[in-house]
CSV table of C-alpha atoms in Angstrom, one decimal:
chain,number,residue,atom,x,y,z
P,15,MET,CA,83.5,125.7,84.3
P,16,MET,CA,85.3,122.4,85.4
P,17,GLY,CA,88.3,123.3,83.0
P,18,LEU,CA,88.6,126.7,84.7
P,19,LEU,CA,89.3,125.2,87.6
P,20,SER,CA,91.5,122.5,86.7
P,21,GLY,CA,93.5,125.7,84.7
P,22,CYS,CA,93.6,127.7,88.0
P,23,ARG,CA,94.7,124.5,89.9
P,24,GLY,CA,97.6,123.6,88.1
P,25,ILE,CA,98.8,127.9,86.2
P,26,LEU,CA,99.6,129.3,89.9
P,27,ALA,CA,101.6,126.5,91.3
P,28,PRO,CA,104.7,128.3,91.5
P,29,ALA,CA,103.6,131.5,93.3
P,30,ILE,CA,101.3,129.6,95.6
P,31,GLY,CA,104.1,127.3,96.0
P,32,ALA,CA,106.2,130.6,96.5
P,33,PHE,CA,104.1,131.7,98.8
P,34,SER,CA,104.0,128.5,101.0
P,35,VAL,CA,107.4,128.3,101.4
P,36,MET,CA,107.1,132.4,102.6
P,37,VAL,CA,104.4,131.6,104.9
P,38,GLY,CA,105.0,128.2,106.2
P,39,PRO,CA,102.6,125.5,104.8
P,40,ARG,CA,99.6,125.7,107.9
P,41,VAL,CA,99.1,129.4,106.8
P,42,CYS,CA,98.5,128.4,103.1
P,43,THR,CA,96.2,125.2,104.0
P,44,ILE,CA,94.4,127.5,106.4
P,45,THR,CA,94.0,130.2,103.9
P,46,GLY,CA,93.2,127.9,100.6
P,47,SER,CA,90.9,126.3,102.7
P,48,ILE,CA,89.2,129.0,104.0
P,49,LEU,CA,88.9,130.6,99.7
P,50,THR,CA,87.2,126.8,98.4
P,51,ALA,CA,85.0,127.2,100.8
P,52,THR,CA,84.2,131.2,100.1
P,53,GLY,CA,83.7,129.8,96.5
P,54,LEU,CA,81.3,127.5,97.2
P,55,LEU,CA,79.1,129.1,99.5
P,56,LEU,CA,78.9,132.9,96.7
P,57,ALA,CA,79.1,130.2,93.9
P,58,VAL,CA,75.1,129.4,96.4
P,59,PRO,CA,73.1,132.9,94.5
P,60,GLY,CA,74.2,130.8,91.1
P,61,VAL,CA,73.1,133.7,88.9
P,62,SER,CA,74.7,132.6,85.9
P,63,ALA,CA,77.7,130.4,84.1
P,64,LEU,CA,80.7,133.5,84.1
P,65,TYR,CA,80.0,134.1,87.9
P,66,LEU,CA,80.0,130.1,89.0
P,67,ALA,CA,83.2,129.6,86.3
P,68,PHE,CA,84.0,132.9,89.3
P,69,THR,CA,83.6,131.4,92.3
P,70,ILE,CA,83.5,127.2,92.0
P,71,GLY,CA,86.1,127.4,88.6
P,72,ALA,CA,88.4,130.2,89.7
P,73,LEU,CA,88.6,130.7,93.6
P,74,VAL,CA,88.2,126.9,94.0
P,75,GLY,CA,90.9,126.5,92.1
P,76,ILE,CA,92.7,128.7,93.7
P,77,GLY,CA,91.9,127.3,96.8
P,78,VAL,CA,92.7,123.6,96.2
P,79,CYS,CA,96.1,124.6,94.9
P,80,MET,CA,96.6,126.3,97.7
P,81,CYS,CA,96.0,122.9,100.2
P,82,GLU,CA,97.2,120.1,97.4
P,83,THR,CA,101.3,122.1,97.2
P,84,PRO,CA,101.9,122.0,100.5
P,85,GLY,CA,101.4,118.9,101.2
P,86,CYS,CA,103.6,118.9,98.5
P,87,ILE,CA,106.4,120.3,99.9
P,88,ILE,CA,106.4,119.0,103.0
P,89,ILE,CA,106.7,115.6,102.5
P,90,SER,CA,109.8,116.2,100.4
P,91,GLU,CA,110.6,117.4,103.0
P,92,TYR,CA,110.9,115.5,105.9
P,93,PHE,CA,110.4,111.5,104.1
P,94,LEU,CA,114.3,110.7,102.2
P,95,GLU,CA,114.5,106.4,102.5
P,96,LYS,CA,109.7,106.4,102.0
P,97,ARG,CA,109.9,109.0,100.4
P,98,SER,CA,108.4,106.6,97.2
P,99,THR,CA,106.2,105.8,100.3
P,100,ALA,CA,105.2,108.8,102.1
P,101,ASN,CA,103.8,110.6,98.2
P,102,GLY,CA,101.8,107.2,97.2
P,103,LEU,CA,100.4,107.2,100.7
P,104,ARG,CA,99.6,111.0,100.2
P,105,THR,CA,98.1,110.6,96.5
P,106,SER,CA,96.5,107.5,97.1
P,107,GLY,CA,93.7,110.5,99.5
P,108,ASN,CA,92.5,111.6,95.7
P,109,ALA,CA,91.6,108.4,94.5
P,110,PHE,CA,89.6,107.1,98.2
P,111,GLY,CA,88.0,110.7,97.7
P,112,GLY,CA,86.6,109.3,94.1
P,113,VAL,CA,84.8,106.2,95.9
P,114,VAL,CA,83.7,108.5,98.6
P,115,MET,CA,82.8,111.6,96.7
P,116,PRO,CA,80.4,110.8,94.1
P,117,PHE,CA,77.9,109.0,96.5
P,118,LEU,CA,77.9,111.2,99.2
P,119,ALA,CA,76.7,114.2,96.4
P,120,VAL,CA,74.5,111.9,94.0
P,121,TYR,CA,72.9,111.8,97.7
P,122,LEU,CA,72.8,115.4,98.9
P,123,LEU,CA,70.9,116.6,95.5
P,124,GLN,CA,68.8,113.3,96.1
P,125,HIS,CA,68.2,115.0,99.8
P,126,GLN,CA,68.6,118.9,98.9
P,127,PRO,CA,68.9,122.2,96.5
P,128,TYR,CA,71.7,122.6,94.7
P,129,GLN,CA,72.8,125.2,97.1
P,130,GLY,CA,73.0,123.1,100.3
P,131,TYR,CA,74.8,120.8,98.2
P,132,TYR,CA,77.2,123.8,97.6
P,133,ILE,CA,77.2,125.2,101.6
P,134,ILE,CA,77.3,121.1,102.4
P,135,PHE,CA,80.2,121.3,101.0
P,136,ALA,CA,81.1,124.2,101.9
P,137,GLY,CA,82.2,123.0,105.2
P,138,ILE,CA,83.4,120.0,104.1
P,139,MET,CA,86.3,122.1,102.8
P,140,LEU,CA,86.7,124.0,106.1
P,141,GLN,CA,87.9,120.8,107.1
P,142,MET,CA,90.9,120.4,105.7
P,143,CYS,CA,91.3,124.2,108.5
P,144,ILE,CA,91.7,121.8,110.7
P,145,LEU,CA,94.4,119.5,109.0
P,146,GLY,CA,96.5,122.4,108.2
P,147,MET,CA,96.7,123.0,112.0
P,148,LEU,CA,98.4,120.1,111.7
P,149,TYR,CA,101.2,120.6,110.1
P,150,ARG,CA,104.4,121.2,111.1
P,151,SER,CA,108.0,123.3,108.6
P,152,PHE,CA,111.0,120.6,109.5
P,153,GLU,CA,112.5,122.8,110.9
P,154,THR,CA,110.5,124.0,113.8
P,155,HIS,CA,110.2,119.5,113.2
P,156,GLN,CA,113.9,119.6,113.6
P,157,MET,CA,114.0,122.2,116.9
P,158,ILE,CA,111.5,120.6,119.0
P,159,THR,CA,113.0,117.0,118.9
P,160,THR,CA,116.2,117.7,119.5
P,161,LEU,CA,114.7,120.4,122.8
P,162,GLY,CA,113.3,116.4,123.7
P,163,PHE,CA,116.3,115.2,123.4
P,164,GLN,CA,117.6,117.0,125.2
P,165,ARG,CA,115.1,117.6,128.4
P,166,GLY,CA,115.5,113.5,128.1
P,167,LEU,CA,119.4,112.8,128.1
P,168,ARG,CA,119.0,115.4,131.2
P,169,THR,CA,116.4,113.5,133.4
P,170,GLN,CA,118.5,110.8,133.2
P,171,MET,CA,121.2,112.2,133.6
P,172,ASN,CA,120.3,114.0,136.9
P,173,GLN,CA,118.8,110.7,138.2
P,174,HIS,CA,123.2,110.2,138.4
P,175,LYS,CA,125.4,113.8,140.1
P,176,LYS,CA,123.4,116.9,140.0
P,177,ASP,CA,122.7,120.0,137.7
P,178,SER,CA,126.3,121.0,137.7
P,179,PRO,CA,127.7,124.5,135.5
P,180,LEU,CA,129.7,121.7,133.9
P,181,LEU,CA,126.2,119.2,133.0
P,182,ASN,CA,124.4,121.7,131.6
P,183,THR,CA,127.0,122.3,129.0
P,184,ALA,CA,127.5,118.8,128.0
P,185,ILE,CA,123.9,118.5,127.2
P,186,SER,CA,124.1,121.8,125.6
P,187,MET,CA,125.8,120.6,122.7
P,188,THR,CA,124.5,117.3,122.2
P,189,ALA,CA,121.6,116.5,119.5
P,190,PRO,CA,119.7,113.8,118.4
P,191,PRO,CA,121.7,111.5,116.1
P,192,LYS,CA,120.4,113.8,112.1
P,193,ARG,CA,120.3,113.0,108.9
P,194,GLU,CA,122.7,115.3,106.5
P,195,GLU,CA,121.6,119.0,106.3
P,196,LYS,CA,118.9,120.8,104.9
P,197,LYS,CA,119.2,123.0,102.6
P,198,LYS,CA,116.8,126.3,102.9
P,199,ASN,CA,113.6,126.2,100.8
P,200,LYS,CA,113.6,128.7,97.2
P,201,LEU,CA,110.7,130.5,96.9
P,202,LEU,CA,111.5,130.2,93.2
P,203,ASN,CA,114.1,129.0,90.8
P,204,MET,CA,114.1,130.0,87.6
P,205,SER,CA,117.3,128.2,87.0
P,206,LEU,CA,115.6,125.1,86.5
P,207,LEU,CA,114.2,126.4,83.2
P,208,ARG,CA,117.3,126.8,82.2
P,209,ASN,CA,118.7,122.7,82.9
P,210,PRO,CA,117.8,120.2,79.7
P,211,ALA,CA,117.4,117.7,82.3
P,212,TYR,CA,114.0,119.5,83.6
P,213,ILE,CA,112.7,120.5,80.2
P,214,MET,CA,112.2,117.3,79.4
P,215,TYR,CA,109.7,116.9,82.6
P,216,ILE,CA,108.5,120.2,80.9
P,217,ILE,CA,108.0,117.6,77.5
P,218,MET,CA,106.5,114.5,79.4
P,219,ILE,CA,104.1,116.3,81.1
P,220,LEU,CA,103.1,118.9,77.8
P,221,LEU,CA,101.9,115.6,76.3
P,222,CYS,CA,100.5,113.5,78.8
P,223,ASN,CA,98.3,115.4,80.7
P,224,ILE,CA,95.6,116.0,77.5
P,225,ALA,CA,94.5,111.8,79.0
P,226,ILE,CA,96.0,112.5,82.6
P,227,PRO,CA,92.6,114.1,83.8
P,228,ASN,CA,90.1,112.9,80.6
P,229,VAL,CA,90.4,109.9,80.7
P,230,LEU,CA,87.5,109.9,83.5
P,231,MET,CA,86.2,113.1,82.9
P,232,TYR,CA,85.2,111.0,78.8
P,233,LEU,CA,84.6,107.8,80.0
P,234,PRO,CA,80.9,107.9,81.0
P,235,LEU,CA,80.1,109.4,77.3
P,236,PHE,CA,82.4,106.5,76.1
P,237,GLY,CA,79.7,104.1,78.2
P,238,ARG,CA,77.0,104.9,76.5
P,239,TYR,CA,79.2,104.9,72.8
P,240,LYS,CA,79.7,101.2,73.9
P,241,ASN,CA,75.9,101.1,75.1
P,242,LEU,CA,76.7,100.5,79.2
P,243,THR,CA,74.3,101.5,81.2
P,244,GLU,CA,74.6,103.8,83.6
P,245,PHE,CA,74.4,101.7,86.5
P,246,GLU,CA,77.5,99.9,84.7
P,247,ASN,CA,79.6,103.1,84.0
P,248,SER,CA,78.7,104.0,87.7
P,249,ILE,CA,80.1,100.5,88.6
P,250,ILE,CA,83.5,101.0,85.9
P,251,LEU,CA,84.3,104.9,88.0
P,252,SER,CA,83.7,103.3,91.6
P,253,VAL,CA,86.2,100.1,90.9
P,254,LEU,CA,89.1,102.6,89.0
P,255,SER,CA,88.8,104.6,91.6
P,256,ILE,CA,89.3,102.1,95.2
P,257,LEU,CA,92.0,100.2,92.6
P,258,ASP,CA,94.1,103.6,91.7
P,259,PHE,CA,94.3,103.9,96.3
P,260,PHE,CA,95.3,101.2,96.9
P,261,CYS,CA,97.7,100.2,93.4
P,262,ARG,CA,99.0,104.5,94.6
P,263,MET,CA,100.1,102.6,97.5
P,264,PHE,CA,101.3,99.4,96.6
P,265,LEU,CA,103.5,100.6,94.1
P,266,GLY,CA,105.2,103.7,96.3
P,267,TRP,CA,105.8,101.1,99.0
P,268,LEU,CA,107.6,99.1,96.4
P,269,SER,CA,109.3,101.6,94.8
P,270,ASP,CA,110.8,102.6,98.4
P,271,LYS,CA,112.2,99.0,98.0
P,272,LYS,CA,114.5,99.8,95.2
P,273,LEU,CA,113.9,97.0,92.9
P,274,TYR,CA,114.2,98.6,90.0
P,275,SER,CA,115.5,102.4,88.7
P,276,LYS,CA,112.5,104.2,89.6
P,277,HIS,CA,113.0,106.2,86.3
P,278,HIS,CA,112.1,102.7,83.9
P,279,ALA,CA,109.6,101.9,86.2
P,280,PHE,CA,107.8,105.8,85.9
P,281,VAL,CA,108.2,105.6,81.8
P,282,PHE,CA,106.9,102.0,82.4
P,283,GLY,CA,104.1,104.0,84.1
P,284,LEU,CA,103.6,106.1,81.5
P,285,THR,CA,103.2,103.5,78.6
P,286,MET,CA,101.2,101.0,80.2
P,287,ALA,CA,98.7,104.0,80.1
P,288,GLY,CA,99.0,104.7,76.9
P,289,THR,CA,98.8,101.2,75.0
P,290,SER,CA,95.6,100.7,77.5
P,291,LEU,CA,93.5,103.7,76.2
P,292,MET,CA,94.8,102.9,72.9
P,293,MET,CA,93.0,99.3,73.2
P,294,LEU,CA,89.9,100.6,75.1
P,295,PRO,CA,87.9,101.1,71.7
P,296,LEU,CA,88.4,97.1,71.5
P,297,ALA,CA,86.4,96.8,74.3
P,298,TYR,CA,82.5,95.5,74.1
P,299,ASN,CA,81.5,95.0,77.8
P,300,MET,CA,81.7,95.9,81.3
P,301,TRP,CA,84.1,93.6,82.5
P,302,THR,CA,86.5,94.2,78.9
P,303,VAL,CA,86.2,97.9,79.7
P,304,LEU,CA,87.4,98.0,83.5
P,305,ALA,CA,90.4,95.5,82.9
P,306,ILE,CA,92.3,97.8,80.3
P,307,LEU,CA,91.2,100.3,82.4
P,308,TRP,CA,92.8,98.4,85.3
P,309,MET,CA,96.1,99.1,83.1
P,310,ARG,CA,96.0,102.5,82.7
P,311,SER,CA,94.7,103.1,86.6
P,312,PHE,CA,98.3,100.4,87.8
P,313,GLY,CA,100.6,103.2,85.2
P,314,ILE,CA,98.6,106.4,86.4
P,315,ALA,CA,99.1,105.1,90.2
P,316,MET,CA,102.6,104.8,88.7
P,317,PHE,CA,103.1,108.7,87.8
P,318,TRP,CA,101.2,110.1,90.7
P,319,ALA,CA,103.7,107.6,93.5
P,320,LEU,CA,107.0,109.1,91.8
P,321,ILE,CA,106.6,112.0,90.4
P,322,HIS,CA,107.9,114.5,93.0
P,323,GLY,CA,110.3,111.5,94.5
P,324,LEU,CA,111.7,112.1,91.2
P,325,LEU,CA,111.8,116.2,91.3
P,326,ALA,CA,113.2,115.8,94.8
P,327,ASP,CA,115.9,113.9,93.8
P,328,GLN,CA,117.1,114.9,90.9
P,329,PHE,CA,116.2,118.8,91.7
P,330,GLY,CA,116.9,118.5,95.3
P,331,SER,CA,114.2,119.5,98.4
P,332,GLU,CA,114.4,122.8,98.5
P,333,ASN,CA,113.2,123.3,94.5
P,334,MET,CA,110.6,121.2,94.9
P,335,ALA,CA,107.9,124.8,95.2
P,336,THR,CA,110.0,125.7,92.0
P,337,SER,CA,109.8,122.1,90.5
P,338,TRP,CA,106.6,120.6,91.2
P,339,GLY,CA,105.1,123.9,90.8
P,340,PHE,CA,106.0,125.0,87.2
P,341,VAL,CA,105.2,121.2,85.8
P,342,ARG,CA,101.8,122.2,87.8
P,343,MET,CA,101.4,124.8,85.9
P,344,THR,CA,102.1,123.3,82.8
P,345,GLN,CA,99.1,120.5,83.7
P,346,GLY,CA,97.2,123.9,84.4
P,347,ILE,CA,97.8,125.4,81.2
P,348,THR,CA,96.4,122.3,79.2
P,349,ASN,CA,93.5,121.4,80.9
P,350,PHE,CA,92.1,124.9,79.3
P,351,PHE,CA,92.1,123.9,75.6
P,352,TYR,CA,92.7,119.6,75.6
P,353,ALA,CA,89.6,119.0,76.8
P,354,PRO,CA,88.0,121.1,74.2
P,355,LEU,CA,90.1,119.5,71.3
P,356,LEU,CA,89.1,116.4,72.5
P,357,GLY,CA,85.3,116.7,72.4
P,358,ALA,CA,86.3,118.7,69.3
P,359,VAL,CA,88.3,115.3,68.0
P,360,ALA,CA,85.0,113.3,69.1
P,361,ASP,CA,82.5,115.6,67.4
P,362,SER,CA,83.6,115.0,64.0
P,363,THR,CA,84.6,111.7,63.6
P,364,GLY,CA,80.9,110.5,65.6
P,365,SER,CA,82.7,108.5,67.3
P,366,MET,CA,84.3,108.8,71.1
P,367,SER,CA,87.3,106.6,70.0
P,368,ALA,CA,88.8,108.6,68.3
P,369,PRO,CA,89.7,110.9,71.8
P,370,TYR,CA,90.5,107.1,73.3
P,371,LEU,CA,93.2,106.9,70.5
P,372,LEU,CA,94.7,109.8,70.8
P,373,MET,CA,95.0,110.3,74.6
P,374,GLY,CA,97.0,107.1,74.2
P,375,ALA,CA,99.1,107.7,71.3
P,376,MET,CA,100.2,111.1,72.6
P,377,GLN,CA,100.8,109.4,76.9
P,378,VAL,CA,103.4,106.7,74.7
P,379,LEU,CA,105.2,109.5,73.4
P,380,GLY,CA,105.4,111.2,76.3
P,381,ALA,CA,106.9,107.8,77.7
P,382,MET,CA,109.2,107.8,75.4
P,383,THR,CA,110.5,111.4,75.4
P,384,PHE,CA,110.4,111.1,79.3
P,385,ALA,CA,113.2,107.4,77.9
P,386,LEU,CA,115.3,110.1,76.6
P,387,GLN,CA,116.0,112.4,79.9
P,388,PRO,CA,118.9,109.7,80.4
P,389,LEU,CA,121.0,110.2,77.0
P,390,VAL,CA,120.3,114.0,77.3
P,391,ILE,CA,122.0,114.4,80.4
P,392,ARG,CA,124.9,112.7,79.1
P,393,VAL,CA,125.0,115.2,75.7
P,394,THR,CA,124.2,118.3,78.2
P,395,GLY,CA,126.2,117.6,81.1
P,396,ALA,CA,123.1,118.6,83.1
P,397,GLU,CA,123.9,117.8,87.1
P,398,VAL,CA,121.7,115.9,87.8
P,399,CYS,CA,121.7,112.4,89.7
P,400,MET,CA,119.4,108.9,88.0
P,401,THR,CA,117.1,107.1,90.0
């Protein structure tokens, strides 16, 4: 069911990105919030595993994707100089949810039947409607800013001279200083799939995604394999979520200081995350597991802080619905079969170390593959800027 939820959350990302561009981020987010809450409410009867796969897996997965995708697009529209900082702050919300929601879920399950748990969480998900109403497209924001600037200018000038047709004409032609004209968002730009530089992103995420969603999913089983208690496992998960929260914000802010190449930092982060996973079998207690996985949290925080900015910088913010959509779709597709593959590896070897060795090796391979992107750009002559 978790695989179906993760898969639906990603596999429809290009279509949902196009839908967000077509109807606007506000409508898309509100629709996603209602769909997520509906999936949770429909899950209350819980008549079968297949029924729960459809409600919690498919409906909630699609709804969450509809809430998540507009945020990726709108951040790339609003921010240029501070884009990585903005994305770091946005993605840190996922990590913060990892700190709060597990404790809330455990508390609710202890004091409510699972039906009440679903109903309460449906109410929480409906709060995204309120947040969605606060979204404003960049074009609308520009228009409101211009009108406000002109109104303020009119007020100041009227303090010195009376209204006149010449004054009205001057004010109507005046606009606040603004950045370079933004291109109109595209629903889908399929030409990206013919761009070798973009294909490197697809190959990278195809390799790395074996680890990105599954490291924490298999961590409780790994903890038992290493004779850790349930309490120690919960401490590890909570501390890692807190570290991830702060790392995403800090690394996004640091990247905007332009002290290093974003491409190099991205490759370094993925390599660091993969190497730490290959070191994890050497851990022998809670503190060594926590120390090694902190390296992974730092590296994967670099991934989330930079991925959206890199896509927007290289392929344009107007193509964000497509560039992020197909990366997310690749994640969704791989979520269907990577989790069972790791389970099969653990069962066949009788060891929980083997899945982490495989995850680490493939993540390092993905990082090394993406490190070749500048060479691919030079060889193929792809028109992509390096950051």
